Amino acid sequence: MKTSYLLLVLLVSAKALSQCPVYGPNLIPNPSFELTNAFCTGTDNQLYVDQSPVQNWIGTDPLSSGGSTPDITRNDATVCGSIVNAANNTCFTGTKKLGLFVYTSSSGREYIQAQLTSNLVAGRTYCFSMDVRSRYGAAGNVLLNTDGIGAHFRNSGAINIQTMNGGNQFLGPGSTINATPQVQQPAGIVITNACTTVTGTFVAAGGESRIVIGNFRNNASTTLSGAGSSAYMYVDNLTLYEVNPLPIELLSFNATCAEEKVQLVWTTESERDNDFFTIEKSCDGFSFEKVATIPGAGNSSVTQHYSLPDPQPCHGTGYYRLSQTDYNGNREVFDLVTVSCGNATEALLYPNPASTSFSLMGNLNAKDQLQLFSSNGELVRDFSNQLEGAKTMLTVDVRGISPGVYLLRLAGEGSDPIIYKLAIQQ
């Protein structure tokens, strides 16, 4: 930092941990700032846009300007970085962290920025987190605390606050970047000398390639507490992960009868590490057997179309289940599709959804089992005794059954079971 301000303090705090679920690589390069370079000699510990002692990370002011710049700090015996005393020696992951001014009474700001290891993909959800704390005075006194810190992800090049100033990007020389951070500390909750994890999720617009960290609120919108005219924060342990990405995005899965066989077709919008698909068939809705496996596309961001014929369809209603297995052996199962081929006669189920009762209308002769199952196959209610004497019409009371989607199984000796999907609502 070129502007000189008083530093340091006395405190004890517990290390805050990242709040993001881990899936795939961390998209933040050098996330704890441990990797340095030949400029890290202890002579100049500041990050400029065109020179930096930290690998991958730069500031927003050029070396030749008179602006304000962030710093690399340390808590070890090396010469690389500004040493912090015991008062500020917390919230370290390793031996280095970055420090920056996030508020001055004259609207001064410092920012750090880096290029992500890969661009963000439109429509996907990401989780970002960073560990931060405010710096206190050498005598343990409270300096100025604020809520002013956040992370902005952008799809443009590195910010040079001098050459880009004068447009809509900045409010003034060396001051607030006019951008909306995707993740920032909640308004009104100031960050003290206690280790704090600033975290949040966001959906990418697509193509975001850089991260910028600092205070994106103007002075009027920044909450303050404590004494002084400036606020300085330490930042460490950055993470950016995609949140629970699905191995595939399935657009459709359908089954149709054609020339005494069932034609199965499905379409994916995207695939991630998709090894193969498995198609299974059931003639009763409960016991499934494998029909075939079909290789997946691996990794794909374009629409993929698949088809498979089943030359031996069920007599009556057939139930087909599609699942996907990735390279790690993880499996995802999708919803069933049903298809009726041949001349099998089924009883009509209505109304569906049902609130107080449902009715079956059709040929109920020789039917002696009527059972309601949950989606995971557990028997919920047995209505079989109500079939006695029913020939063409039966009404069943479902009051007292929890709302949800169930499987209703109608069976009789000498014929394939008929399975209905029945929704019950209050």
PDB file of C-alpha atoms in Angstrom, residues 134-330:
ATOM      1  CA  SER A 134     -10.374  -6.769   9.820  1.00  0.00           C
ATOM      2  CA  ARG A 135      -7.051  -5.404  11.023  1.00  0.00           C
ATOM      3  CA  TYR A 136      -6.905  -3.846  14.479  1.00  0.00           C
ATOM      4  CA  GLY A 137      -4.522  -1.319  15.981  1.00  0.00           C
ATOM      5  CA  ALA A 138      -1.173  -2.147  17.598  1.00  0.00           C
ATOM      6  CA  ALA A 139      -2.545  -1.536  21.095  1.00  0.00           C
ATOM      7  CA  GLY A 140      -5.464  -3.890  20.501  1.00  0.00           C
ATOM      8  CA  ASN A 141      -7.767  -0.990  19.811  1.00  0.00           C
ATOM      9  CA  VAL A 142     -10.659  -1.342  17.408  1.00  0.00           C
ATOM     10  CA  LEU A 143     -10.079   0.427  14.111  1.00  0.00           C
ATOM     11  CA  LEU A 144     -12.806   0.912  11.533  1.00  0.00           C
ATOM     12  CA  ASN A 145     -14.865  -2.220  10.794  1.00  0.00           C
ATOM     13  CA  THR A 146     -17.137  -2.464   7.745  1.00  0.00           C
ATOM     14  CA  ASP A 147     -19.373  -4.827   5.785  1.00  0.00           C
ATOM     15  CA  GLY A 148     -17.533  -3.825   2.616  1.00  0.00           C
ATOM     16  CA  ILE A 149     -16.071  -6.909   0.929  1.00  0.00           C
ATOM     17  CA  GLY A 150     -17.267  -9.046  -1.963  1.00  0.00           C
ATOM     18  CA  ALA A 151     -16.299 -10.898  -5.137  1.00  0.00           C
ATOM     19  CA  HIS A 152     -17.193  -9.936  -8.689  1.00  0.00           C
ATOM     20  CA  PHE A 153     -16.818 -12.364 -11.598  1.00  0.00           C
ATOM     21  CA  ARG A 154     -16.409 -10.791 -15.037  1.00  0.00           C
ATOM     22  CA  ASN A 155     -15.853 -11.892 -18.623  1.00  0.00           C
ATOM     23  CA  SER A 156     -13.504  -9.068 -19.600  1.00  0.00           C
ATOM     24  CA  GLY A 157      -9.769  -8.633 -19.224  1.00  0.00           C
ATOM     25  CA  ALA A 158      -7.741  -7.401 -16.261  1.00  0.00           C
ATOM     26  CA  ILE A 159      -8.842  -4.096 -14.731  1.00  0.00           C
ATOM     27  CA  ASN A 160      -6.379  -1.219 -14.934  1.00  0.00           C
ATOM     28  CA  ILE A 161      -8.029   1.434 -12.805  1.00  0.00           C
ATOM     29  CA  GLN A 162      -6.007   4.234 -14.413  1.00  0.00           C
ATOM     30  CA  THR A 163      -6.507   3.496 -18.109  1.00  0.00           C
ATOM     31  CA  MET A 164     -10.133   2.414 -17.663  1.00  0.00           C
ATOM     32  CA  ASN A 165     -11.112   5.347 -15.453  1.00  0.00           C
ATOM     33  CA  GLY A 166     -13.396   8.006 -16.806  1.00  0.00           C
ATOM     34  CA  GLY A 167     -15.986   5.574 -18.169  1.00  0.00           C
ATOM     35  CA  ASN A 168     -18.758   3.700 -16.428  1.00  0.00           C
ATOM     36  CA  GLN A 169     -16.423   1.185 -14.838  1.00  0.00           C
ATOM     37  CA  PHE A 170     -15.265   3.425 -11.967  1.00  0.00           C
ATOM     38  CA  LEU A 171     -16.681   6.202  -9.848  1.00  0.00           C
ATOM     39  CA  GLY A 172     -13.377   8.027  -9.527  1.00  0.00           C
ATOM     40  CA  PRO A 173      -9.584   7.626  -9.512  1.00  0.00           C
ATOM     41  CA  GLY A 174      -8.593   4.737  -7.272  1.00  0.00           C
ATOM     42  CA  SER A 175     -12.139   4.370  -5.995  1.00  0.00           C
ATOM     43  CA  THR A 176     -15.114   2.068  -6.121  1.00  0.00           C
ATOM     44  CA  ILE A 177     -15.467  -0.243  -9.108  1.00  0.00           C
ATOM     45  CA  ASN A 178     -18.930   0.221 -10.542  1.00  0.00           C
ATOM     46  CA  ALA A 179     -19.870  -3.446 -10.710  1.00  0.00           C
ATOM     47  CA  THR A 180     -22.261  -5.745  -8.896  1.00  0.00           C
ATOM     48  CA  PRO A 181     -20.552  -8.559  -6.958  1.00  0.00           C
ATOM     49  CA  GLN A 182     -22.136 -11.987  -7.252  1.00  0.00           C
ATOM     50  CA  VAL A 183     -21.121 -12.706  -3.626  1.00  0.00           C
ATOM     51  CA  GLN A 184     -20.562 -10.184  -0.823  1.00  0.00           C
ATOM     52  CA  GLN A 185     -20.828  -9.773   2.930  1.00  0.00           C
ATOM     53  CA  PRO A 186     -24.499  -9.166   3.916  1.00  0.00           C
ATOM     54  CA  ALA A 187     -25.299  -5.495   4.309  1.00  0.00           C
ATOM     55  CA  GLY A 188     -25.129  -4.227   7.881  1.00  0.00           C
ATOM     56  CA  ILE A 189     -23.083  -7.145   9.272  1.00  0.00           C
ATOM     57  CA  VAL A 190     -19.631  -5.695   9.872  1.00  0.00           C
ATOM     58  CA  ILE A 191     -16.524  -7.857   9.853  1.00  0.00           C
ATOM     59  CA  THR A 192     -14.373  -7.573  12.987  1.00  0.00           C
ATOM     60  CA  ASN A 193     -11.049  -9.159  13.912  1.00  0.00           C
ATOM     61  CA  ALA A 194     -12.832 -12.533  14.195  1.00  0.00           C
ATOM     62  CA  CYS A 195     -12.250 -14.871  11.267  1.00  0.00           C
ATOM     63  CA  THR A 196     -15.302 -14.647   8.999  1.00  0.00           C
ATOM     64  CA  THR A 197     -16.228 -16.725   5.955  1.00  0.00           C
ATOM     65  CA  VAL A 198     -17.917 -14.699   3.237  1.00  0.00           C
ATOM     66  CA  THR A 199     -19.731 -17.169   1.019  1.00  0.00           C
ATOM     67  CA  GLY A 200     -22.603 -17.518  -1.408  1.00  0.00           C
ATOM     68  CA  THR A 201     -23.847 -19.180  -4.570  1.00  0.00           C
ATOM     69  CA  PHE A 202     -24.700 -17.663  -7.948  1.00  0.00           C
ATOM     70  CA  VAL A 203     -25.709 -18.739 -11.441  1.00  0.00           C
ATOM     71  CA  ALA A 204     -23.133 -17.883 -14.097  1.00  0.00           C
ATOM     72  CA  ALA A 205     -24.125 -15.753 -17.058  1.00  0.00           C
ATOM     73  CA  GLY A 206     -21.443 -17.573 -19.046  1.00  0.00           C
ATOM     74  CA  GLY A 207     -17.854 -16.782 -19.977  1.00  0.00           C
ATOM     75  CA  GLU A 208     -16.808 -15.215 -16.662  1.00  0.00           C
ATOM     76  CA  SER A 209     -13.031 -15.605 -16.676  1.00  0.00           C
ATOM     77  CA  ARG A 210     -11.770 -13.329 -13.894  1.00  0.00           C
ATOM     78  CA  ILE A 211     -12.433 -12.647 -10.209  1.00  0.00           C
ATOM     79  CA  VAL A 212     -12.105  -9.234  -8.549  1.00  0.00           C
ATOM     80  CA  ILE A 213     -12.211  -8.859  -4.740  1.00  0.00           C
ATOM     81  CA  GLY A 214     -12.812  -5.672  -2.772  1.00  0.00           C
ATOM     82  CA  ASN A 215     -15.569  -3.358  -1.582  1.00  0.00           C
ATOM     83  CA  PHE A 216     -18.155  -2.660  -4.288  1.00  0.00           C
ATOM     84  CA  ARG A 217     -20.398  -0.520  -2.078  1.00  0.00           C
ATOM     85  CA  ASN A 218     -19.947   3.237  -2.168  1.00  0.00           C
ATOM     86  CA  ASN A 219     -19.279   5.099   1.076  1.00  0.00           C
ATOM     87  CA  ALA A 220     -22.915   5.939   1.666  1.00  0.00           C
ATOM     88  CA  SER A 221     -23.899   2.253   1.388  1.00  0.00           C
ATOM     89  CA  THR A 222     -21.020   0.869   3.485  1.00  0.00           C
ATOM     90  CA  THR A 223     -21.864   0.138   7.136  1.00  0.00           C
ATOM     91  CA  LEU A 224     -19.165   1.284   9.597  1.00  0.00           C
ATOM     92  CA  SER A 225     -18.335   0.649  13.232  1.00  0.00           C
ATOM     93  CA  GLY A 226     -15.341   1.570  15.334  1.00  0.00           C
ATOM     94  CA  ALA A 227     -12.955   4.488  15.012  1.00  0.00           C
ATOM     95  CA  GLY A 228     -10.844   5.875  12.208  1.00  0.00           C
ATOM     96  CA  SER A 229     -11.169   7.045   8.641  1.00  0.00           C
ATOM     97  CA  SER A 230     -10.068   3.825   6.882  1.00  0.00           C
ATOM     98  CA  ALA A 231     -10.744   0.080   7.054  1.00  0.00           C
ATOM     99  CA  TYR A 232      -8.269  -2.661   6.091  1.00  0.00           C
ATOM    100  CA  MET A 233      -9.016  -6.386   5.699  1.00  0.00           C
ATOM    101  CA  TYR A 234      -7.024  -9.576   5.311  1.00  0.00           C
ATOM    102  CA  VAL A 235      -8.191 -12.176   2.751  1.00  0.00           C
ATOM    103  CA  ASP A 236      -7.214 -15.855   2.508  1.00  0.00           C
ATOM    104  CA  ASN A 237      -8.396 -19.360   1.594  1.00  0.00           C
ATOM    105  CA  LEU A 238     -10.500 -18.696  -1.523  1.00  0.00           C
ATOM    106  CA  THR A 239     -12.638 -21.414  -3.103  1.00  0.00           C
ATOM    107  CA  LEU A 240     -14.883 -21.552  -6.161  1.00  0.00           C
ATOM    108  CA  TYR A 241     -16.626 -24.810  -6.978  1.00  0.00           C
ATOM    109  CA  GLU A 242     -19.481 -25.784  -9.224  1.00  0.00           C
ATOM    110  CA  VAL A 243     -22.437 -26.847  -7.066  1.00  0.00           C
ATOM    111  CA  ASN A 244     -23.663 -30.431  -7.481  1.00  0.00           C
ATOM    112  CA  PRO A 245     -23.395 -30.496 -11.258  1.00  0.00           C
ATOM    113  CA  LEU A 246     -25.632 -33.180 -12.757  1.00  0.00           C
ATOM    114  CA  PRO A 247     -23.804 -35.809 -14.811  1.00  0.00           C
ATOM    115  CA  ILE A 248     -26.356 -35.347 -17.576  1.00  0.00           C
ATOM    116  CA  GLU A 249     -29.216 -32.995 -18.367  1.00  0.00           C
ATOM    117  CA  LEU A 250     -31.982 -35.214 -19.730  1.00  0.00           C
ATOM    118  CA  LEU A 251     -34.392 -33.442 -22.075  1.00  0.00           C
ATOM    119  CA  SER A 252     -36.732 -36.364 -22.783  1.00  0.00           C
ATOM    120  CA  PHE A 253     -37.226 -40.126 -22.449  1.00  0.00           C
ATOM    121  CA  ASN A 254     -40.098 -41.784 -24.329  1.00  0.00           C
ATOM    122  CA  ALA A 255     -41.344 -45.246 -25.248  1.00  0.00           C
ATOM    123  CA  THR A 256     -43.697 -46.014 -28.155  1.00  0.00           C
ATOM    124  CA  CYS A 257     -45.121 -49.170 -29.771  1.00  0.00           C
ATOM    125  CA  ALA A 258     -44.073 -49.827 -33.342  1.00  0.00           C
ATOM    126  CA  GLU A 259     -44.436 -53.083 -35.335  1.00  0.00           C
ATOM    127  CA  GLU A 260     -44.813 -55.360 -32.304  1.00  0.00           C
ATOM    128  CA  LYS A 261     -41.811 -53.852 -30.520  1.00  0.00           C
ATOM    129  CA  VAL A 262     -41.141 -50.936 -28.205  1.00  0.00           C
ATOM    130  CA  GLN A 263     -38.978 -48.099 -29.459  1.00  0.00           C
ATOM    131  CA  LEU A 264     -37.124 -46.224 -26.697  1.00  0.00           C
ATOM    132  CA  VAL A 265     -35.714 -42.784 -27.442  1.00  0.00           C
ATOM    133  CA  TRP A 266     -34.030 -40.217 -25.187  1.00  0.00           C
ATOM    134  CA  THR A 267     -32.205 -36.933 -25.616  1.00  0.00           C
ATOM    135  CA  THR A 268     -29.606 -35.191 -23.467  1.00  0.00           C
ATOM    136  CA  GLU A 269     -28.762 -31.511 -23.468  1.00  0.00           C
ATOM    137  CA  SER A 270     -25.324 -31.952 -21.890  1.00  0.00           C
ATOM    138  CA  GLU A 271     -23.222 -34.755 -20.404  1.00  0.00           C
ATOM    139  CA  ARG A 272     -20.392 -34.762 -17.881  1.00  0.00           C
ATOM    140  CA  ASP A 273     -18.135 -37.827 -17.420  1.00  0.00           C
ATOM    141  CA  ASN A 274     -21.005 -39.983 -18.698  1.00  0.00           C
ATOM    142  CA  ASP A 275     -19.773 -43.547 -19.199  1.00  0.00           C
ATOM    143  CA  PHE A 276     -22.948 -45.397 -20.214  1.00  0.00           C
ATOM    144  CA  PHE A 277     -26.743 -45.654 -19.991  1.00  0.00           C
ATOM    145  CA  THR A 278     -28.635 -48.684 -18.716  1.00  0.00           C
ATOM    146  CA  ILE A 279     -32.197 -49.491 -19.824  1.00  0.00           C
ATOM    147  CA  GLU A 280     -34.262 -51.819 -17.644  1.00  0.00           C
ATOM    148  CA  LYS A 281     -37.738 -53.249 -18.175  1.00  0.00           C
ATOM    149  CA  SER A 282     -40.527 -54.470 -15.894  1.00  0.00           C
ATOM    150  CA  CYS A 283     -43.868 -56.045 -16.722  1.00  0.00           C
ATOM    151  CA  ASP A 284     -45.272 -55.534 -13.218  1.00  0.00           C
ATOM    152  CA  GLY A 285     -43.712 -52.192 -12.212  1.00  0.00           C
ATOM    153  CA  PHE A 286     -41.573 -53.735  -9.460  1.00  0.00           C
ATOM    154  CA  SER A 287     -39.186 -56.410 -10.765  1.00  0.00           C
ATOM    155  CA  PHE A 288     -36.797 -55.025 -13.391  1.00  0.00           C
ATOM    156  CA  GLU A 289     -34.419 -56.766 -15.769  1.00  0.00           C
ATOM    157  CA  LYS A 290     -31.689 -55.197 -17.896  1.00  0.00           C
ATOM    158  CA  VAL A 291     -32.515 -54.699 -21.564  1.00  0.00           C
ATOM    159  CA  ALA A 292     -29.217 -53.163 -22.704  1.00  0.00           C
ATOM    160  CA  THR A 293     -26.408 -50.730 -21.975  1.00  0.00           C
ATOM    161  CA  ILE A 294     -25.593 -47.898 -24.377  1.00  0.00           C
ATOM    162  CA  PRO A 295     -22.291 -45.938 -24.320  1.00  0.00           C
ATOM    163  CA  GLY A 296     -22.635 -42.299 -23.256  1.00  0.00           C
ATOM    164  CA  ALA A 297     -20.994 -39.313 -24.910  1.00  0.00           C
ATOM    165  CA  GLY A 298     -18.494 -38.779 -22.073  1.00  0.00           C
ATOM    166  CA  ASN A 299     -18.371 -34.985 -21.959  1.00  0.00           C
ATOM    167  CA  SER A 300     -20.659 -33.049 -24.242  1.00  0.00           C
ATOM    168  CA  SER A 301     -22.263 -29.613 -24.299  1.00  0.00           C
ATOM    169  CA  VAL A 302     -24.394 -30.271 -27.391  1.00  0.00           C
ATOM    170  CA  THR A 303     -27.629 -32.214 -27.799  1.00  0.00           C
ATOM    171  CA  GLN A 304     -27.211 -35.996 -28.042  1.00  0.00           C
ATOM    172  CA  HIS A 305     -29.908 -38.372 -29.337  1.00  0.00           C
ATOM    173  CA  TYR A 306     -30.193 -42.057 -28.391  1.00  0.00           C
ATOM    174  CA  SER A 307     -32.570 -44.855 -29.418  1.00  0.00           C
ATOM    175  CA  LEU A 308     -33.031 -48.543 -28.622  1.00  0.00           C
ATOM    176  CA  PRO A 309     -35.630 -51.080 -29.818  1.00  0.00           C
ATOM    177  CA  ASP A 310     -37.045 -53.736 -27.483  1.00  0.00           C
ATOM    178  CA  PRO A 311     -38.274 -56.603 -29.690  1.00  0.00           C
ATOM    179  CA  GLN A 312     -39.886 -58.408 -26.729  1.00  0.00           C
ATOM    180  CA  PRO A 313     -42.343 -55.964 -25.140  1.00  0.00           C
ATOM    181  CA  CYS A 314     -44.540 -56.865 -22.190  1.00  0.00           C
ATOM    182  CA  HIS A 315     -48.049 -58.124 -22.812  1.00  0.00           C
ATOM    183  CA  GLY A 316     -50.059 -55.182 -21.593  1.00  0.00           C
ATOM    184  CA  THR A 317     -48.202 -52.364 -19.877  1.00  0.00           C
ATOM    185  CA  GLY A 318     -44.400 -52.242 -19.911  1.00  0.00           C
ATOM    186  CA  TYR A 319     -42.333 -50.116 -17.562  1.00  0.00           C
ATOM    187  CA  TYR A 320     -38.939 -48.837 -18.679  1.00  0.00           C
ATOM    188  CA  ARG A 321     -36.280 -47.294 -16.463  1.00  0.00           C
ATOM    189  CA  LEU A 322     -33.305 -45.299 -17.708  1.00  0.00           C
ATOM    190  CA  SER A 323     -30.194 -44.799 -15.595  1.00  0.00           C
ATOM    191  CA  GLN A 324     -26.794 -43.215 -16.162  1.00  0.00           C
ATOM    192  CA  THR A 325     -23.406 -44.278 -14.789  1.00  0.00           C
ATOM    193  CA  ASP A 326     -20.406 -41.943 -14.758  1.00  0.00           C
ATOM    194  CA  TYR A 327     -16.701 -42.767 -14.930  1.00  0.00           C
ATOM    195  CA  ASN A 328     -16.490 -42.954 -11.125  1.00  0.00           C
ATOM    196  CA  GLY A 329     -19.236 -45.558 -10.946  1.00  0.00           C
ATOM    197  CA  ASN A 330     -21.880 -43.161  -9.597  1.00  0.00           C
TER     198      ASN A 330
END
